[in-house]
mmCIF file of C-alpha atoms in Angstrom:
data_model
loop_
_atom_site.group_PDB
_atom_site.id
_atom_site.type_symbol
_atom_site.label_atom_id
_atom_site.label_comp_id
_atom_site.label_asym_id
_atom_site.label_seq_id
_atom_site.Cartn_x
_atom_site.Cartn_y
_atom_site.Cartn_z
ATOM 1 C CA SER A 1 -99.497 44.703 -101.911
ATOM 2 C CA GLN A 2 -101.655 47.063 -103.934
ATOM 3 C CA SER A 3 -101.653 47.026 -107.721
ATOM 4 C CA ASN A 4 -103.323 49.439 -110.101
ATOM 5 C CA SER A 5 -104.122 48.789 -113.719
ATOM 6 C CA LYS A 6 -106.000 50.621 -116.448
ATOM 7 C CA VAL A 7 -107.130 49.343 -119.803
ATOM 8 C CA ASN A 8 -108.893 51.052 -122.717
ATOM 9 C CA LEU A 9 -111.191 48.937 -124.868
ATOM 10 C CA THR A 10 -113.705 49.357 -127.680
ATOM 11 C CA SER A 11 -116.835 47.415 -128.551
ATOM 12 C CA ASN A 12 -119.250 47.200 -131.473
ATOM 13 C CA GLU A 13 -122.153 46.651 -129.072
ATOM 14 C CA ASN A 14 -124.309 49.577 -128.002
ATOM 15 C CA ALA A 15 -123.552 51.374 -124.737
ATOM 16 C CA LYS A 16 -126.598 49.904 -122.962
ATOM 17 C CA THR A 17 -125.521 46.335 -123.727
ATOM 18 C CA VAL A 18 -121.912 47.011 -122.700
ATOM 19 C CA THR A 19 -123.012 48.685 -119.460
ATOM 20 C CA GLU A 20 -125.270 45.793 -118.523
ATOM 21 C CA TRP A 21 -122.509 43.278 -119.278
ATOM 22 C CA TYR A 22 -120.101 45.097 -116.955
ATOM 23 C CA ARG A 23 -122.759 45.404 -114.229
ATOM 24 C CA GLN A 24 -123.321 41.645 -114.360
ATOM 25 C CA ARG A 25 -119.583 40.940 -114.495
ATOM 26 C CA MET A 26 -118.946 43.111 -111.438
ATOM 27 C CA LYS A 27 -121.705 41.289 -109.554
ATOM 28 C CA SER A 28 -120.402 37.854 -110.542
ATOM 29 C CA GLN A 29 -116.912 38.830 -109.348
ATOM 30 C CA GLY A 30 -118.266 39.837 -105.940
ATOM 31 C CA TYR A 31 -118.104 43.613 -106.355
ATOM 32 C CA ASN A 32 -120.662 45.643 -104.445
ATOM 33 C CA SER A 33 -121.867 48.488 -106.638
ATOM 34 C CA THR A 34 -120.851 51.771 -105.014
ATOM 35 C CA SER A 35 -121.943 54.064 -107.837
ATOM 36 C CA VAL A 36 -123.837 53.861 -111.116
ATOM 37 C CA VAL A 37 -124.294 57.039 -113.158
ATOM 38 C CA GLN A 38 -125.895 56.883 -116.598
ATOM 39 C CA THR A 39 -126.293 60.049 -118.673
ATOM 40 C CA GLN A 40 -127.348 60.711 -122.230
ATOM 41 C CA SER A 41 -127.460 64.145 -123.810
ATOM 42 C CA ASN A 42 -126.898 65.571 -127.262
ATOM 43 C CA GLU A 43 -126.487 62.074 -128.707
ATOM 44 C CA LYS A 44 -123.659 61.292 -126.255
ATOM 45 C CA VAL A 45 -123.818 58.464 -123.740
ATOM 46 C CA LEU A 46 -121.621 58.503 -120.639
ATOM 47 C CA ASN A 47 -122.033 55.680 -118.135
ATOM 48 C CA LYS A 48 -119.857 55.296 -115.048
ATOM 49 C CA LEU A 49 -119.818 52.252 -112.811
ATOM 50 C CA ALA A 50 -117.867 51.781 -109.609
ATOM 51 C CA GLY A 51 -117.658 48.874 -107.234
ATOM 52 C CA ALA A 52 -115.621 47.479 -104.386
ATOM 53 C CA THR A 53 -114.821 44.314 -102.489
ATOM 54 C CA ASN A 54 -112.920 44.027 -99.217
ATOM 55 C CA ASN A 55 -109.572 44.274 -100.985
ATOM 56 C CA SER A 56 -110.169 45.853 -104.386
ATOM 57 C CA SER A 57 -112.065 48.490 -106.296
ATOM 58 C CA VAL A 58 -113.021 48.988 -109.924
ATOM 59 C CA LYS A 59 -114.128 52.013 -111.959
ATOM 60 C CA ILE A 60 -115.580 51.625 -115.429
ATOM 61 C CA GLU A 61 -116.416 54.420 -117.873
ATOM 62 C CA ILE A 62 -118.414 53.700 -121.024
ATOM 63 C CA THR A 63 -118.868 56.348 -123.716
ATOM 64 C CA GLN A 64 -120.536 56.474 -127.109
ATOM 65 C CA GLU A 65 -120.785 59.665 -129.155
ATOM 66 C CA ASN A 66 -123.221 60.721 -131.861
ATOM 67 C CA ASN A 67 -124.559 57.209 -132.436
ATOM 68 C CA SER A 68 -121.051 56.081 -133.330
ATOM 69 C CA ALA A 69 -120.660 52.398 -134.121
ATOM 70 C CA LEU A 70 -117.921 52.179 -131.469
ATOM 71 C CA VAL A 71 -118.292 52.270 -127.715
ATOM 72 C CA PHE A 72 -115.204 53.262 -125.718
ATOM 73 C CA ILE A 73 -114.572 51.569 -122.388
ATOM 74 C CA THR A 74 -112.032 52.436 -119.700
ATOM 75 C CA VAL A 75 -111.547 50.013 -116.820
ATOM 76 C CA GLU A 76 -109.454 50.979 -113.786
ATOM 77 C CA LEU A 77 -108.722 48.287 -111.213
ATOM 78 C CA SER A 78 -107.040 48.733 -107.840
ATOM 79 C CA ALA A 79 -106.601 45.394 -106.193
ATOM 80 C CA SER A 80 -104.601 43.093 -104.000
ATOM 81 C CA ASN A 81 -105.776 40.080 -105.970
ATOM 82 C CA SER A 82 -108.575 40.256 -108.542
ATOM 83 C CA SER A 83 -109.583 39.967 -112.163
ATOM 84 C CA ILE A 84 -112.567 41.498 -113.936
#
């Protein structure tokens, strides 16, 4: 059976550190990276990661605005059986 979940998180780390952590986490969980888009303009960072395994997929969006102390993270997981 297919399950979908979405979680919104925040971090005090900078967007680069958070993005690298999620890239490594995806790799360690066996996700093949299907898309990595990193943009920075007008003091806003928007990084999107996507990955898939044989039976699941994950999408991660990381944003940080105007050198804010907080980074916002959205993780969407569609899986038969997985945790990230």
